[in-house]
Coordinates of N, CA and C in Angstrom, one line a residue:
M218 N 0.6 -1.1 -0.1 CA -0.3 0.0 -0.4 C 0.8 0.9 0.1
D219 N 0.6 2.3 -0.9 CA 1.8 2.8 -1.0 C 0.5 4.2 -0.3
A220 N 1.2 6.2 0.5 CA 0.9 6.6 1.0 C -0.2 7.2 0.4
N221 N -1.0 7.2 -0.6 CA -1.8 7.8 -1.4 C -3.3 6.8 -1.1
D222 N -2.4 5.8 -1.1 CA -3.8 4.2 0.1 C -4.4 4.5 1.1
S223 N -3.7 5.2 2.1 CA -4.3 5.5 3.5 C -4.1 7.1 4.0
K224 N -4.8 7.7 2.4 CA -4.5 8.9 2.7 C -6.2 9.4 3.2
Q225 N -7.0 10.1 3.6 CA -8.4 10.3 3.9 C -8.6 11.1 2.3
I226 N -9.9 10.5 2.0 CA -10.3 11.1 0.5 C -11.5 12.0 1.2
F227 N -12.0 13.3 0.6 CA -13.5 13.5 0.5 C -14.1 13.6 -0.5
G228 N -15.5 12.7 -0.6 CA -15.9 12.7 -1.7 C -17.4 14.5 -1.0
S229 N -17.8 14.0 -1.9 CA -19.1 15.3 -1.9 C -20.3 14.1 -1.5
W230 N -21.4 14.2 -0.7 CA -22.3 13.9 -0.8 C -24.1 15.4 -0.4
D231 N -24.8 15.0 -1.1 CA -26.1 16.3 -1.1 C -26.6 15.8 0.5
G232 N -26.3 17.1 1.3 CA -27.2 17.5 2.7 C -28.4 18.0 2.4
G233 N -28.8 18.3 1.8 CA -30.3 18.6 1.3 C -30.0 20.1 1.0
L234 N -29.1 21.4 0.5 CA -28.8 22.4 0.2 C -28.4 22.2 -0.9
P235 N -29.0 22.6 -1.8 CA -29.0 22.7 -3.0 C -27.7 24.2 -3.1
G236 N -26.6 24.2 -3.6 CA -25.3 25.2 -3.7 C -24.9 25.5 -2.5
A237 N -24.4 24.2 -0.8 CA -24.3 25.0 -0.1 C -23.3 25.3 0.1
G238 N -23.2 27.2 0.2 CA -21.9 27.4 0.1 C -21.4 28.4 1.8
D239 N -22.4 29.3 2.5 CA -22.6 29.9 2.5 C -23.1 29.4 4.2
I240 N -22.6 28.5 4.5 CA -23.7 27.6 5.6 C -23.0 27.6 6.8
S241 N -24.1 27.5 7.8 CA -23.4 27.6 9.6 C -24.8 26.4 10.2
I242 N -24.0 25.9 11.4 CA -24.2 25.0 12.1 C -25.7 25.7 12.5
D243 N -27.1 25.5 13.0 CA -27.7 26.2 14.2 C -27.7 25.3 15.1
A244 N -27.5 24.6 15.4 CA -27.6 23.3 16.6 C -27.2 21.9 16.3
L245 N -26.7 21.1 17.4 CA -26.8 19.4 16.9 C -27.7 19.5 18.4
I246 N -28.7 18.4 18.1 CA -29.2 17.4 18.6 C -28.8 16.2 19.3
E247 N -28.7 16.0 20.2 CA -28.7 14.3 20.7 C -29.5 14.3 21.9
D248 N -30.6 13.1 21.2 CA -31.9 13.1 22.1 C -32.1 11.3 22.0
W249 N -33.6 10.5 22.6 CA -33.7 9.7 22.5 C -33.8 9.1 20.8
E250 N -34.7 9.9 20.0 CA -34.6 9.9 18.4 C -33.5 9.6 17.7
G251 N -31.9 9.6 18.5 CA -31.0 9.7 17.7 C -30.4 11.0 17.9
F252 N -29.1 11.7 16.1 CA -28.4 12.5 16.6 C -29.1 13.1 15.4
G253 N -28.9 14.2 15.6 CA -29.6 15.6 14.0 C -28.5 16.8 14.5
V254 N -28.1 17.8 13.6 CA -27.4 18.7 12.7 C -28.3 19.2 12.1
L255 N -28.9 20.4 12.9 CA -29.5 21.8 12.2 C -28.7 22.8 10.9
V256 N -29.2 22.6 10.2 CA -27.6 23.6 9.1 C -28.9 24.3 8.3
R257 N -28.1 25.8 8.2 CA -29.0 27.3 7.6 C -27.8 27.3 6.6
N258 N -28.7 27.7 5.4 CA -28.5 28.1 4.1 C -28.4 29.5 4.5
H259 N -27.9 30.6 4.5 CA -27.7 31.8 4.5 C -28.4 32.3 3.2
V260 N -28.0 32.1 2.2 CA -28.1 32.7 0.9 C -30.2 32.8 0.6
T261 N -30.4 31.3 0.5 CA -31.3 30.7 0.4 C -32.6 31.1 1.5
N262 N -31.9 31.1 2.9 CA -32.7 30.5 4.4 C -33.1 29.6 4.4
G263 N -33.0 28.6 3.6 CA -33.1 27.6 3.7 C -32.5 26.3 4.8
V264 N -33.2 25.6 6.0 CA -32.6 24.7 6.7 C -33.5 23.5 6.4
V265 N -32.5 23.2 7.0 CA -32.9 21.0 7.1 C -32.1 20.6 8.7
R266 N -32.7 19.6 8.8 CA -32.0 18.6 10.3 C -31.5 17.4 8.9
I267 N -30.2 17.2 9.7 CA -29.6 15.7 8.9 C -29.5 14.8 10.0
A268 N -30.6 13.5 10.1 CA -30.6 13.2 10.7 C -30.3 11.9 11.0
F269 N -29.2 11.1 11.8 CA -28.2 10.4 12.1 C -29.2 9.3 12.8
D270 N -29.8 8.4 12.1 CA -30.4 7.2 13.1 C -29.7 6.2 13.9
T271 N -28.5 6.3 13.1 CA -27.5 4.9 13.2 C -26.2 5.3 13.8
H272 N -26.7 6.7 14.4 CA -24.8 7.5 14.6 C -24.2 6.8 15.6
L273 N -22.8 6.3 15.9 CA -21.9 5.8 16.8 C -21.3 6.3 17.3
A274 N -20.7 7.5 16.5 CA -19.9 9.0 17.3 C -20.0 10.1 16.8
Y275 N -20.0 10.8 17.4 CA -19.7 12.2 16.6 C -18.4 13.1 17.2
Q276 N -18.6 14.2 16.8 CA -17.3 15.0 17.1 C -18.1 16.6 16.5
S277 N -17.3 17.6 17.4 CA -17.8 18.9 16.2 C -16.2 19.7 17.2
R278 N -16.1 20.1 16.4 CA -14.4 20.9 16.2 C -14.5 22.5 15.7
D279 N -13.4 23.2 16.0 CA -13.6 24.8 15.3 C -12.7 24.2 13.5
E280 N -12.7 25.1 13.0 CA -11.6 24.8 11.9 C -10.4 25.1 12.3
S281 N -9.5 25.8 13.0 CA -8.0 25.1 13.3 C -8.2 24.1 13.2
D282 N -8.9 22.7 14.5 CA -8.6 21.8 14.2 C -8.5 21.1 12.9
F283 N -9.6 21.2 12.5 CA -9.7 20.9 11.0 C -8.9 21.0 9.9
I284 N -8.1 22.2 9.7 CA -7.2 22.4 8.6 C -6.2 21.4 8.3
G285 N -5.3 21.2 9.5 CA -4.3 20.7 9.2 C -4.7 19.0 8.5
E286 N -6.4 18.5 9.0 CA -6.7 17.1 8.6 C -6.8 17.4 7.0
A287 N -7.4 18.3 7.0 CA -8.0 19.2 5.2 C -6.6 19.2 4.2
Q288 N -5.4 19.6 4.9 CA -4.1 19.6 4.0 C -4.0 18.4 3.8
R289 N -4.0 17.5 5.2 CA -3.6 15.8 4.5 C -3.8 14.8 4.1
S290 N -5.4 15.5 3.3 CA -6.8 14.7 2.7 C -6.5 15.2 1.5
E291 N -7.2 14.0 0.5 CA -7.8 14.6 -1.2 C -9.3 14.7 -1.1
G292 N -9.6 15.7 -2.1 CA -11.1 15.9 -2.6 C -11.7 17.3 -1.4
F293 N -11.2 17.8 -0.6 CA -12.3 18.8 0.3 C -12.0 20.1 -0.4
G294 N -13.4 20.7 -0.6 CA -13.2 21.6 -1.0 C -14.0 21.8 -2.6
H295 N -13.8 20.4 -3.0 CA -14.1 19.7 -4.3 C -15.6 19.2 -4.0
G296 N -16.0 19.3 -5.4 CA -17.7 18.6 -5.4 C -18.7 19.1 -5.4
R297 N -20.3 18.7 -5.6 CA -20.6 19.7 -6.5 C -21.7 20.1 -4.9
Y298 N -21.3 19.4 -4.2 CA -22.7 19.9 -2.6 C -21.9 20.5 -1.6
G299 N -20.8 21.3 -2.2 CA -20.1 22.2 -1.2 C -19.5 21.9 0.2
S300 N -20.1 21.7 1.2 CA -20.0 21.7 2.8 C -19.8 20.0 3.2
F301 N -21.1 19.3 2.5 CA -21.1 18.5 2.6 C -20.4 17.0 2.4
Y302 N -19.2 15.6 3.2 CA -18.2 14.8 2.5 C -19.0 13.9 2.9
R303 N -18.4 12.9 2.4 CA -18.1 11.4 2.9 C -17.1 11.3 2.9
V304 N -16.1 10.6 4.0 CA -14.9 10.8 4.1 C -14.1 8.9 4.2
R305 N -13.5 8.7 3.1 CA -12.7 7.5 3.0 C -11.4 7.3 3.5
N306 N -11.0 6.3 4.1 CA -9.8 6.1 4.9 C -9.6 7.2 6.1
S307 N -10.9 7.3 6.7 CA -11.0 8.3 7.7 C -10.5 8.2 9.3
E308 N -9.4 9.0 9.4 CA -9.1 9.1 10.9 C -9.3 8.7 12.0
F309 N -10.8 9.7 11.5 CA -11.7 9.6 12.9 C -12.1 7.9 13.3
I310 N -12.8 7.3 11.7 CA -13.1 5.9 11.8 C -12.2 5.5 12.3
A311 N -10.9 5.2 12.7 CA -9.8 4.4 12.7 C -9.4 5.0 13.7
R312 N -9.9 5.8 14.6 CA -9.6 6.0 16.0 C -10.2 5.5 16.7
Y313 N -11.7 5.6 16.2 CA -13.2 5.1 17.3 C -12.7 3.6 16.9
L314 N -12.6 3.3 15.3 CA -12.3 1.4 16.3 C -11.1 1.0 16.5
G315 N -10.4 2.0 16.7 CA -8.9 1.6 17.4 C -9.0 1.3 19.4
N316 N -10.2 2.7 19.5 CA -10.6 2.5 21.1 C -12.1 2.3 21.2
S317 N -12.6 1.7 20.2 CA -13.9 1.0 20.9 C -14.0 -0.3 21.0
L318 N -15.3 -1.2 22.2 CA -15.1 -2.7 22.3 C -16.6 -2.7 20.9
R319 N -16.8 -2.0 20.4 CA -17.9 -2.5 19.7 C -17.5 -3.2 18.4
G320 N -17.8 -4.3 18.1 CA -17.1 -5.3 17.1 C -17.4 -4.8 15.9
Y321 N -17.4 -3.5 15.1 CA -17.5 -2.8 13.9 C -16.1 -3.0 12.8
T322 N -16.3 -3.2 11.8 CA -15.1 -3.1 10.7 C -15.3 -1.6 10.0
S323 N -14.4 -1.3 9.1 CA -14.2 0.2 8.8 C -15.4 0.2 7.6
S324 N -15.3 -1.6 6.9 CA -16.7 -1.4 6.1 C -17.8 -1.1 6.4
E325 N -18.4 -1.7 7.5 CA -19.6 -1.6 8.0 C -20.1 0.1 8.5
V326 N -18.9 1.3 8.5 CA -19.3 2.0 9.5 C -18.8 3.5 8.3
T327 N -19.6 4.7 7.9 CA -19.4 5.8 7.3 C -19.2 7.0 8.2
H328 N -17.7 7.9 7.5 CA -17.9 8.8 8.5 C -17.8 9.8 7.7
F329 N -19.2 10.6 7.9 CA -20.0 11.9 7.0 C -19.2 13.3 7.7
A330 N -19.4 14.3 6.6 CA -18.7 15.8 7.4 C -19.4 16.4 6.8
I331 N -20.0 18.0 7.9 CA -20.8 18.8 7.3 C -18.9 19.8 8.0
V332 N -18.7 20.7 6.7 CA -17.8 21.5 7.2 C -18.1 22.7 6.7
T333 N -18.2 24.0 7.9 CA -18.8 25.1 7.4 C -17.5 25.8 7.4
G334 N -17.7 27.1 7.9 CA -16.6 28.5 7.7 C -16.0 28.3 8.8
D335 N -16.7 27.5 10.1 CA -15.7 27.8 11.1 C -16.2 26.9 12.2
Q336 N -16.4 25.8 11.7 CA -17.0 24.7 12.2 C -17.3 23.4 11.3
C337 N -16.5 22.2 11.9 CA -16.6 20.9 11.7 C -17.5 19.6 12.5
I338 N -18.2 19.1 11.8 CA -19.2 18.2 12.8 C -18.8 16.7 11.7
D339 N -18.3 16.2 13.1 CA -17.7 14.5 12.1 C -18.8 13.4 12.8
V340 N -19.7 12.7 12.0 CA -20.1 11.8 12.4 C -20.0 10.3 11.5
I341 N -20.0 9.2 12.5 CA -20.0 7.9 12.4 C -21.0 7.0 12.5
A342 N -21.6 6.4 11.1 CA -23.1 6.2 11.4 C -22.8 4.9 10.4
L343 N -24.0 3.5 10.3 CA -24.0 2.8 9.8 C -24.7 2.8 9.3
T344 N -26.0 4.0 8.9 CA -26.6 4.4 7.3 C -26.9 5.5 7.2
K345 N -26.7 6.0 5.8 CA -27.1 7.5 5.5 C -28.1 8.3 6.3
P346 N -27.7 9.4 6.6 CA -28.4 10.1 7.2 C -29.6 10.5 6.2
R347 N -31.0 11.2 7.1 CA -32.0 11.3 6.5 C -32.3 13.1 6.9
I348 N -32.5 13.5 5.5 CA -32.9 15.0 5.2 C -34.0 15.2 5.2
E349 N -34.2 16.1 6.2 CA -35.6 16.8 6.4 C -35.5 18.3 6.0
D350 N -36.3 18.5 5.0 CA -36.4 19.9 4.9 C -37.8 20.3 6.1
L351 N -36.9 21.5 6.4 CA -37.4 22.4 8.0 C -38.0 23.7 7.6
K352 N -37.5 24.2 6.5 CA -38.4 25.9 6.1 C -39.1 25.8 6.5
D353 N -40.2 24.8 6.2 CA -42.1 25.9 6.1 C -42.5 25.3 7.4
G354 N -41.3 24.2 8.0 CA -41.9 23.7 9.0 C -41.8 25.0 10.5
L355 N -40.6 25.8 10.1 CA -40.1 26.8 10.6 C -40.9 28.0 10.9
M356 N -40.9 28.4 9.5 CA -42.1 29.7 8.9 C -43.5 29.5 9.5
D357 N -43.9 28.3 9.1 CA -44.9 28.3 10.3 C -45.1 28.3 12.1
M358 N -44.2 27.9 12.5 CA -44.3 27.9 13.9 C -43.8 29.5 14.0
A359 N -43.3 30.1 13.2 CA -42.9 31.7 13.7 C -44.2 32.9 13.7
E360 N -44.7 31.9 12.5 CA -46.2 32.9 12.2 C -46.8 32.3 13.9
R361 N -47.1 31.1 14.0 CA -48.0 31.0 15.1 C -47.4 32.0 16.7
S362 N -45.9 31.6 16.4 CA -45.4 32.8 17.7 C -46.0 33.9 17.2
F363 N -45.5 34.5 16.1 CA -46.3 35.9 16.1 C -47.8 36.3 16.4
Q364 N -48.5 35.1 15.7 CA -49.7 35.2 16.3 C -50.3 35.5 18.3
R365 N -49.5 34.4 18.5 CA -49.9 34.7 19.9 C -49.3 35.8 20.5
T366 N -47.9 36.3 20.2 CA -47.7 37.6 20.9 C -48.6 38.9 20.1
K367 N -49.3 39.1 19.1 CA -50.1 40.2 18.2 C -51.3 40.3 19.8
P368 N -51.6 41.8 20.0 CA -52.5 41.9 21.0 C -53.7 42.0 20.5

């Protein structure tokens, strides 16, 4: 195996926000339903929930921690979906499998990364996440809230 065989490779995946360039993480939610990330596109004002029903581990870090990893990797910054990646030969998966007593292999899990200008969310999961468009639901909630506050 040469050095490129073990190098991390970032490949894009569809995170539900078309042309996701200027995005931010609104919230990380871990509860009885699983793990989810609320992501906002500031150009379109679209909001999606990326719901990981089978997450095994996640980490949240700022861009200064991520930059060295991106420089050691291939494919970051390229791809159709901008901020949403699947990572092959993942350092995070290797670290997780090396420290976990769960009996998974690297072929059973997937590393998903959501990278914004100031934050990186890494998730290891057994299956692809569900993408839920929340814009209409958020607008309905805001309208109901506004109606309750009117005199």
